PDB file of N, CA and C in Angstrom:
ATOM      1  N   MET W 169      71.746  93.574 124.976  1.00  0.00           N
ATOM      2  CA  MET W 169      72.397  94.697 124.316  1.00  0.00           C
ATOM      3  C   MET W 169      73.619  94.234 123.535  1.00  0.00           C
ATOM      4  N   ALA W 170      74.399  93.338 124.106  1.00  0.00           N
ATOM      5  CA  ALA W 170      75.607  92.846 123.431  1.00  0.00           C
ATOM      6  C   ALA W 170      75.248  92.133 122.143  1.00  0.00           C
ATOM      7  N   GLN W 171      74.168  91.359 122.161  1.00  0.00           N
ATOM      8  CA  GLN W 171      73.748  90.631 120.960  1.00  0.00           C
ATOM      9  C   GLN W 171      73.298  91.609 119.877  1.00  0.00           C
ATOM     10  N   VAL W 172      72.594  92.650 120.266  1.00  0.00           N
ATOM     11  CA  VAL W 172      72.161  93.679 119.303  1.00  0.00           C
ATOM     12  C   VAL W 172      73.392  94.299 118.648  1.00  0.00           C
ATOM     13  N   ASN W 173      74.378  94.677 119.448  1.00  0.00           N
ATOM     14  CA  ASN W 173      75.593  95.281 118.899  1.00  0.00           C
ATOM     15  C   ASN W 173      76.336  94.326 117.972  1.00  0.00           C
ATOM     16  N   ARG W 174      76.424  93.062 118.332  1.00  0.00           N
ATOM     17  CA  ARG W 174      77.107  92.078 117.472  1.00  0.00           C
ATOM     18  C   ARG W 174      76.395  91.918 116.133  1.00  0.00           C
ATOM     19  N   GLN W 175      75.079  91.828 116.166  1.00  0.00           N
ATOM     20  CA  GLN W 175      74.328  91.661 114.919  1.00  0.00           C
ATOM     21  C   GLN W 175      74.460  92.880 114.019  1.00  0.00           C
ATOM     22  N   VAL W 176      74.397  94.069 114.605  1.00  0.00           N
ATOM     23  CA  VAL W 176      74.527  95.294 113.808  1.00  0.00           C
ATOM     24  C   VAL W 176      75.928  95.384 113.223  1.00  0.00           C
ATOM     25  N   ASP W 177      76.928  95.090 114.025  1.00  0.00           N
ATOM     26  CA  ASP W 177      78.309  95.150 113.546  1.00  0.00           C
ATOM     27  C   ASP W 177      78.535  94.175 112.399  1.00  0.00           C
ATOM     28  N   ALA W 178      77.952  92.993 112.478  1.00  0.00           N
ATOM     29  CA  ALA W 178      78.097  91.997 111.416  1.00  0.00           C
ATOM     30  C   ALA W 178      77.404  92.442 110.119  1.00  0.00           C
ATOM     31  N   ALA W 179      76.350  93.241 110.243  1.00  0.00           N
ATOM     32  CA  ALA W 179      75.596  93.700 109.071  1.00  0.00           C
ATOM     33  C   ALA W 179      76.141  94.997 108.488  1.00  0.00           C
ATOM     34  N   LYS W 180      77.068  95.628 109.175  1.00  0.00           N
ATOM     35  CA  LYS W 180      77.603  96.936 108.766  1.00  0.00           C
ATOM     36  C   LYS W 180      78.410  96.809 107.475  1.00  0.00           C
ATOM     37  N   ARG W 181      78.179  97.741 106.565  1.00  0.00           N
ATOM     38  CA  ARG W 181      78.940  97.839 105.320  1.00  0.00           C
ATOM     39  C   ARG W 181      79.448  99.268 105.181  1.00  0.00           C
ATOM     40  N   TYR W 182      80.755  99.405 105.035  1.00  0.00           N
ATOM     41  CA  TYR W 182      81.365 100.734 104.904  1.00  0.00           C
ATOM     42  C   TYR W 182      81.085 101.233 103.496  1.00  0.00           C
ATOM     43  N   PRO W 183      80.415 102.359 103.331  1.00  0.00           N
ATOM     44  CA  PRO W 183      80.122 102.865 101.989  1.00  0.00           C
ATOM     45  C   PRO W 183      81.416 103.195 101.226  1.00  0.00           C
ATOM     46  N   ALA W 184      81.505 102.734 100.005  1.00  0.00           N
ATOM     47  CA  ALA W 184      82.701 102.955  99.191  1.00  0.00           C
ATOM     48  C   ALA W 184      82.991 104.444  99.009  1.00  0.00           C
ATOM     49  N   GLN W 185      81.947 105.230  98.803  1.00  0.00           N
ATOM     50  CA  GLN W 185      82.146 106.667  98.608  1.00  0.00           C
ATOM     51  C   GLN W 185      82.700 107.305  99.888  1.00  0.00           C
ATOM     52  N   ALA W 186      82.248 106.856 101.045  1.00  0.00           N
ATOM     53  CA  ALA W 186      82.776 107.382 102.310  1.00  0.00           C
ATOM     54  C   ALA W 186      84.239 106.986 102.484  1.00  0.00           C
ATOM     55  N   MET W 187      84.581 105.787 102.048  1.00  0.00           N
ATOM     56  CA  MET W 187      85.979 105.349 102.123  1.00  0.00           C
ATOM     57  C   MET W 187      86.858 106.224 101.245  1.00  0.00           C
ATOM     58  N   ARG W 188      86.393 106.502 100.021  1.00  0.00           N
ATOM     59  CA  ARG W 188      87.167 107.351  99.110  1.00  0.00           C
ATOM     60  C   ARG W 188      87.373 108.746  99.688  1.00  0.00           C
ATOM     61  N   ARG W 189      86.414 109.223 100.433  1.00  0.00           N
ATOM     62  CA  ARG W 189      86.499 110.549 101.050  1.00  0.00           C
ATOM     63  C   ARG W 189      87.215 110.510 102.405  1.00  0.00           C
ATOM     64  N   SER W 190      87.631 109.329 102.819  1.00  0.00           N
ATOM     65  CA  SER W 190      88.279 109.122 104.125  1.00  0.00           C
ATOM     66  C   SER W 190      87.393 109.545 105.289  1.00  0.00           C
ATOM     67  N   GLU W 191      86.081 109.344 105.125  1.00  0.00           N
ATOM     68  CA  GLU W 191      85.145 109.673 106.203  1.00  0.00           C
ATOM     69  C   GLU W 191      85.174 108.570 107.252  1.00  0.00           C
ATOM     70  N   GLN W 192      85.286 108.983 108.492  1.00  0.00           N
ATOM     71  CA  GLN W 192      85.274 108.074 109.624  1.00  0.00           C
ATOM     72  C   GLN W 192      84.377 108.666 110.698  1.00  0.00           C
ATOM     73  N   GLY W 193      83.977 107.829 111.632  1.00  0.00           N
ATOM     74  CA  GLY W 193      83.212 108.346 112.754  1.00  0.00           C
ATOM     75  C   GLY W 193      82.324 107.291 113.366  1.00  0.00           C
ATOM     76  N   THR W 194      81.632 107.712 114.399  1.00  0.00           N
ATOM     77  CA  THR W 194      80.699 106.848 115.106  1.00  0.00           C
ATOM     78  C   THR W 194      79.308 107.431 114.971  1.00  0.00           C
ATOM     79  N   VAL W 195      78.391 106.611 114.533  1.00  0.00           N
ATOM     80  CA  VAL W 195      76.994 107.024 114.411  1.00  0.00           C
ATOM     81  C   VAL W 195      76.253 106.467 115.620  1.00  0.00           C
ATOM     82  N   GLU W 196      75.625 107.342 116.368  1.00  0.00           N
ATOM     83  CA  GLU W 196      74.836 106.935 117.525  1.00  0.00           C
ATOM     84  C   GLU W 196      73.369 106.935 117.139  1.00  0.00           C
ATOM     85  N   MET W 197      72.710 105.828 117.427  1.00  0.00           N
ATOM     86  CA  MET W 197      71.304 105.696 117.065  1.00  0.00           C
ATOM     87  C   MET W 197      70.484 105.268 118.262  1.00  0.00           C
ATOM     88  N   ARG W 198      69.229 105.687 118.263  1.00  0.00           N
ATOM     89  CA  ARG W 198      68.263 105.196 119.232  1.00  0.00           C
ATOM     90  C   ARG W 198      67.421 104.151 118.516  1.00  0.00           C
ATOM     91  N   VAL W 199      67.441 102.949 119.053  1.00  0.00           N
ATOM     92  CA  VAL W 199      66.727 101.821 118.459  1.00  0.00           C
ATOM     93  C   VAL W 199      65.718 101.326 119.479  1.00  0.00           C
ATOM     94  N   THR W 200      64.456 101.272 119.092  1.00  0.00           N
ATOM     95  CA  THR W 200      63.418 100.745 119.966  1.00  0.00           C
ATOM     96  C   THR W 200      62.979  99.395 119.423  1.00  0.00           C
ATOM     97  N   LEU W 201      62.991  98.393 120.313  1.00  0.00           N
ATOM     98  CA  LEU W 201      62.584  97.031 119.953  1.00  0.00           C
ATOM     99  C   LEU W 201      61.341  96.647 120.739  1.00  0.00           C
ATOM    100  N   ASP W 202      60.470  95.861 120.086  1.00  0.00           N
ATOM    101  CA  ASP W 202      59.351  95.304 120.830  1.00  0.00           C
ATOM    102  C   ASP W 202      59.801  93.997 121.485  1.00  0.00           C
ATOM    103  N   ARG W 203      58.932  93.366 122.226  1.00  0.00           N
ATOM    104  CA  ARG W 203      59.308  92.151 122.954  1.00  0.00           C
ATOM    105  C   ARG W 203      59.763  91.022 122.040  1.00  0.00           C
ATOM    106  N   ALA W 204      59.284  91.027 120.807  1.00  0.00           N
ATOM    107  CA  ALA W 204      59.661  89.979 119.848  1.00  0.00           C
ATOM    108  C   ALA W 204      61.010  90.254 119.192  1.00  0.00           C
ATOM    109  N   GLY W 205      61.619  91.403 119.476  1.00  0.00           N
ATOM    110  CA  GLY W 205      62.908  91.751 118.894  1.00  0.00           C
ATOM    111  C   GLY W 205      62.819  92.504 117.581  1.00  0.00           C
ATOM    112  N   ARG W 206      61.632  92.959 117.239  1.00  0.00           N
ATOM    113  CA  ARG W 206      61.448  93.728 116.002  1.00  0.00           C
ATOM    114  C   ARG W 206      61.696  95.209 116.257  1.00  0.00           C
ATOM    115  N   VAL W 207      62.279  95.868 115.272  1.00  0.00           N
ATOM    116  CA  VAL W 207      62.547  97.316 115.363  1.00  0.00           C
ATOM    117  C   VAL W 207      61.236  98.059 115.158  1.00  0.00           C
ATOM    118  N   THR W 208      60.871  98.881 116.142  1.00  0.00           N
ATOM    119  CA  THR W 208      59.654  99.684 116.020  1.00  0.00           C
ATOM    120  C   THR W 208      59.970 101.158 115.799  1.00  0.00           C
ATOM    121  N   ARG W 209      61.196 101.552 116.142  1.00  0.00           N
ATOM    122  CA  ARG W 209      61.615 102.941 115.939  1.00  0.00           C
ATOM    123  C   ARG W 209      63.121 102.969 115.780  1.00  0.00           C
ATOM    124  N   LEU W 210      63.573 103.820 114.869  1.00  0.00           N
ATOM    125  CA  LEU W 210      65.000 103.904 114.578  1.00  0.00           C
ATOM    126  C   LEU W 210      65.325 105.323 114.148  1.00  0.00           C
ATOM    127  N   GLU W 211      66.269 105.943 114.850  1.00  0.00           N
ATOM    128  CA  GLU W 211      66.686 107.290 114.455  1.00  0.00           C
ATOM    129  C   GLU W 211      68.132 107.521 114.841  1.00  0.00           C
ATOM    130  N   ALA W 212      68.803 108.291 114.011  1.00  0.00           N
ATOM    131  CA  ALA W 212      70.200 108.642 114.270  1.00  0.00           C
ATOM    132  C   ALA W 212      70.239 109.911 115.111  1.00  0.00           C
ATOM    133  N   ALA W 213      71.105 109.908 116.106  1.00  0.00           N
ATOM    134  CA  ALA W 213      71.248 111.085 116.965  1.00  0.00           C
ATOM    135  C   ALA W 213      72.107 112.150 116.309  1.00  0.00           C
ATOM    136  N   ASN W 214      73.046 111.731 115.451  1.00  0.00           N
ATOM    137  CA  ASN W 214      73.909 112.696 114.770  1.00  0.00           C
ATOM    138  C   ASN W 214      73.663 112.596 113.263  1.00  0.00           C
ATOM    139  N   PRO W 215      73.398 113.706 112.603  1.00  0.00           N
ATOM    140  CA  PRO W 215      73.018 113.673 111.194  1.00  0.00           C
ATOM    141  C   PRO W 215      74.171 113.589 110.193  1.00  0.00           C
ATOM    142  N   ASP W 216      75.401 113.771 110.625  1.00  0.00           N
ATOM    143  CA  ASP W 216      76.526 113.787 109.682  1.00  0.00           C
ATOM    144  C   ASP W 216      77.640 112.886 110.163  1.00  0.00           C
ATOM    145  N   PRO W 217      78.466 112.363 109.290  1.00  0.00           N
ATOM    146  CA  PRO W 217      78.365 112.424 107.829  1.00  0.00           C
ATOM    147  C   PRO W 217      77.241 111.535 107.319  1.00  0.00           C
ATOM    148  N   ARG W 218      76.513 112.045 106.364  1.00  0.00           N
ATOM    149  CA  ARG W 218      75.283 111.407 105.884  1.00  0.00           C
ATOM    150  C   ARG W 218      75.483 109.996 105.346  1.00  0.00           C
ATOM    151  N   LEU W 219      76.579 109.768 104.634  1.00  0.00           N
ATOM    152  CA  LEU W 219      76.809 108.426 104.096  1.00  0.00           C
ATOM    153  C   LEU W 219      76.959 107.403 105.218  1.00  0.00           C
ATOM    154  N   LEU W 220      77.640 107.789 106.280  1.00  0.00           N
ATOM    155  CA  LEU W 220      77.832 106.873 107.400  1.00  0.00           C
ATOM    156  C   LEU W 220      76.536 106.674 108.177  1.00  0.00           C
ATOM    157  N   VAL W 221      75.751 107.727 108.326  1.00  0.00           N
ATOM    158  CA  VAL W 221      74.458 107.613 109.006  1.00  0.00           C
ATOM    159  C   VAL W 221      73.554 106.663 108.236  1.00  0.00           C
ATOM    160  N   ALA W 222      73.487 106.839 106.925  1.00  0.00           N
ATOM    161  CA  ALA W 222      72.647 105.960 106.104  1.00  0.00           C
ATOM    162  C   ALA W 222      73.102 104.505 106.214  1.00  0.00           C
ATOM    163  N   ALA W 223      74.411 104.280 106.217  1.00  0.00           N
ATOM    164  CA  ALA W 223      74.939 102.921 106.326  1.00  0.00           C
ATOM    165  C   ALA W 223      74.644 102.321 107.699  1.00  0.00           C
ATOM    166  N   ALA W 224      74.714 103.125 108.736  1.00  0.00           N
ATOM    167  CA  ALA W 224      74.423 102.632 110.083  1.00  0.00           C
ATOM    168  C   ALA W 224      72.946 102.267 110.229  1.00  0.00           C
ATOM    169  N   LEU W 225      72.072 103.118 109.719  1.00  0.00           N
ATOM    170  CA  LEU W 225      70.638 102.819 109.763  1.00  0.00           C
ATOM    171  C   LEU W 225      70.331 101.538 108.988  1.00  0.00           C
ATOM    172  N   GLN W 226      70.967 101.387 107.831  1.00  0.00           N
ATOM    173  CA  GLN W 226      70.758 100.178 107.031  1.00  0.00           C
ATOM    174  C   GLN W 226      71.284  98.936 107.753  1.00  0.00           C
ATOM    175  N   ALA W 227      72.376  99.077 108.472  1.00  0.00           N
ATOM    176  CA  ALA W 227      72.931  97.945 109.218  1.00  0.00           C
ATOM    177  C   ALA W 227      71.939  97.447 110.264  1.00  0.00           C
ATOM    178  N   VAL W 228      71.263  98.364 110.946  1.00  0.00           N
ATOM    179  CA  VAL W 228      70.251  97.957 111.937  1.00  0.00           C
ATOM    180  C   VAL W 228      69.102  97.250 111.237  1.00  0.00           C
ATOM    181  N   ARG W 229      68.649  97.799 110.134  1.00  0.00           N
ATOM    182  CA  ARG W 229      67.547  97.162 109.386  1.00  0.00           C
ATOM    183  C   ARG W 229      67.949  95.764 108.909  1.00  0.00           C
ATOM    184  N   ASP W 230      69.166  95.636 108.397  1.00  0.00           N
ATOM    185  CA  ASP W 230      69.635  94.346 107.890  1.00  0.00           C
ATOM    186  C   ASP W 230      69.858  93.329 109.009  1.00  0.00           C
ATOM    187  N   ALA W 231      70.222  93.807 110.188  1.00  0.00           N
ATOM    188  CA  ALA W 231      70.508  92.914 111.313  1.00  0.00           C
ATOM    189  C   ALA W 231      69.231  92.388 111.978  1.00  0.00           C
ATOM    190  N   ALA W 232      68.140  93.096 111.830  1.00  0.00           N
ATOM    191  CA  ALA W 232      66.875  92.713 112.468  1.00  0.00           C
ATOM    192  C   ALA W 232      66.293  91.464 111.800  1.00  0.00           C
ATOM    193  N   PRO W 233      65.516  90.692 112.523  1.00  0.00           N
ATOM    194  CA  PRO W 233      65.069  90.905 113.888  1.00  0.00           C
ATOM    195  C   PRO W 233      66.138  90.482 114.888  1.00  0.00           C
ATOM    196  N   PHE W 234      65.996  90.996 116.082  1.00  0.00           N
ATOM    197  CA  PHE W 234      66.915  90.694 117.168  1.00  0.00           C
ATOM    198  C   PHE W 234      66.279  89.658 118.089  1.00  0.00           C
ATOM    199  N   PRO W 235      67.055  89.097 119.005  1.00  0.00           N
ATOM    200  CA  PRO W 235      66.473  88.108 119.921  1.00  0.00           C
ATOM    201  C   PRO W 235      65.324  88.715 120.726  1.00  0.00           C
ATOM    202  N   PRO W 236      64.335  87.910 121.066  1.00  0.00           N
ATOM    203  CA  PRO W 236      63.223  88.419 121.889  1.00  0.00           C
ATOM    204  C   PRO W 236      63.736  88.992 123.207  1.00  0.00           C
ATOM    205  N   LEU W 237      63.044  90.005 123.672  1.00  0.00           N
ATOM    206  CA  LEU W 237      63.415  90.658 124.930  1.00  0.00           C
ATOM    207  C   LEU W 237      62.609  90.026 126.061  1.00  0.00           C
ATOM    208  N   ASP W 238      63.173  89.036 126.679  1.00  0.00           N
ATOM    209  CA  ASP W 238      62.502  88.351 127.773  1.00  0.00           C
ATOM    210  C   ASP W 238      62.658  89.138 129.060  1.00  0.00           C
ATOM    211  N   GLY W 239      61.624  89.163 129.846  1.00  0.00           N
ATOM    212  CA  GLY W 239      61.700  89.742 131.177  1.00  0.00           C
ATOM    213  C   GLY W 239      61.628  91.246 131.256  1.00  0.00           C
ATOM    214  N   ILE W 240      61.252  91.932 130.167  1.00  0.00           N
ATOM    215  CA  ILE W 240      61.111  93.384 130.282  1.00  0.00           C
ATOM    216  C   ILE W 240      59.678  93.693 130.701  1.00  0.00           C
ATOM    217  N   GLY W 241      59.517  94.725 131.483  1.00  0.00           N
ATOM    218  CA  GLY W 241      58.204  95.064 131.999  1.00  0.00           C
ATOM    219  C   GLY W 241      57.323  95.799 131.012  1.00  0.00           C
ATOM    220  N   SER W 242      57.922  96.481 130.071  1.00  0.00           N
ATOM    221  CA  SER W 242      57.137  97.263 129.116  1.00  0.00           C
ATOM    222  C   SER W 242      57.050  96.536 127.778  1.00  0.00           C
ATOM    223  N   ALA W 243      56.227  97.065 126.899  1.00  0.00           N
ATOM    224  CA  ALA W 243      56.032  96.457 125.586  1.00  0.00           C
ATOM    225  C   ALA W 243      57.220  96.701 124.666  1.00  0.00           C
ATOM    226  N   GLU W 244      57.999  97.749 124.938  1.00  0.00           N
ATOM    227  CA  GLU W 244      59.146  98.098 124.105  1.00  0.00           C
ATOM    228  C   GLU W 244      60.329  98.501 124.982  1.00  0.00           C
ATOM    229  N   GLN W 245      61.512  98.400 124.393  1.00  0.00           N
ATOM    230  CA  GLN W 245      62.732  98.801 125.089  1.00  0.00           C
ATOM    231  C   GLN W 245      63.586  99.609 124.123  1.00  0.00           C
ATOM    232  N   GLU W 246      64.098 100.748 124.590  1.00  0.00           N
ATOM    233  CA  GLU W 246      64.962 101.579 123.751  1.00  0.00           C
ATOM    234  C   GLU W 246      66.422 101.308 124.094  1.00  0.00           C
ATOM    235  N   PHE W 247      67.237 101.227 123.050  1.00  0.00           N
ATOM    236  CA  PHE W 247      68.674 101.012 123.187  1.00  0.00           C
ATOM    237  C   PHE W 247      69.400 102.129 122.469  1.00  0.00           C
ATOM    238  N   VAL W 248      70.602 102.418 122.912  1.00  0.00           N
ATOM    239  CA  VAL W 248      71.492 103.299 122.168  1.00  0.00           C
ATOM    240  C   VAL W 248      72.527 102.387 121.526  1.00  0.00           C
ATOM    241  N   VAL W 249      72.613 102.445 120.211  1.00  0.00           N
ATOM    242  CA  VAL W 249      73.544 101.626 119.449  1.00  0.00           C
ATOM    243  C   VAL W 249      74.534 102.569 118.776  1.00  0.00           C
ATOM    244  N   ARG W 250      75.810 102.270 118.941  1.00  0.00           N
ATOM    245  CA  ARG W 250      76.857 103.069 118.306  1.00  0.00           C
ATOM    246  C   ARG W 250      77.541 102.211 117.237  1.00  0.00           C
ATOM    247  N   VAL W 251      77.565 102.739 116.034  1.00  0.00           N
ATOM    248  CA  VAL W 251      78.207 102.035 114.919  1.00  0.00           C
ATOM    249  C   VAL W 251      79.434 102.826 114.538  1.00  0.00           C
ATOM    250  N   ARG W 252      80.582 102.181 114.659  1.00  0.00           N
ATOM    251  CA  ARG W 252      81.868 102.833 114.398  1.00  0.00           C
ATOM    252  C   ARG W 252      82.353 102.485 112.993  1.00  0.00           C
ATOM    253  N   PHE W 253      82.678 103.519 112.243  1.00  0.00           N
ATOM    254  CA  PHE W 253      83.279 103.356 110.926  1.00  0.00           C
ATOM    255  C   PHE W 253      84.698 103.900 111.017  1.00  0.00           C
ATOM    256  N   GLU W 254      85.666 103.017 110.825  1.00  0.00           N
ATOM    257  CA  GLU W 254      87.057 103.407 110.998  1.00  0.00           C
ATOM    258  C   GLU W 254      87.898 102.808 109.873  1.00  0.00           C
ATOM    259  N   LEU W 255      88.654 103.669 109.220  1.00  0.00           N
ATOM    260  CA  LEU W 255      89.553 103.220 108.168  1.00  0.00           C
ATOM    261  C   LEU W 255      90.850 102.727 108.799  1.00  0.00           C
ATOM    262  N   ARG W 256      91.361 101.645 108.284  1.00  0.00           N
ATOM    263  CA  ARG W 256      92.609 101.096 108.855  1.00  0.00           C
ATOM    264  C   ARG W 256      93.685 101.044 107.814  1.00  0.00           C
TER     265      ARG W 256
END
């Protein structure tokens, strides 16, 4: 889980339009990975603000594939990933 969060955070890009609007927040997503670390399902739990949701979804796509999931009993594993967008 920590590796997934690090990869997503490294791929995150704050949308310029959201910055101009001073939009901040945390986007919570459900990410399902197969044993090989590929994303099989991706959805945002909160739909707004839309620019941040789109950027968070793109960050997961850009960060993939993730490390293989060794030792899981099922074919897929679901994670909750939170992407924080904060202006400083």
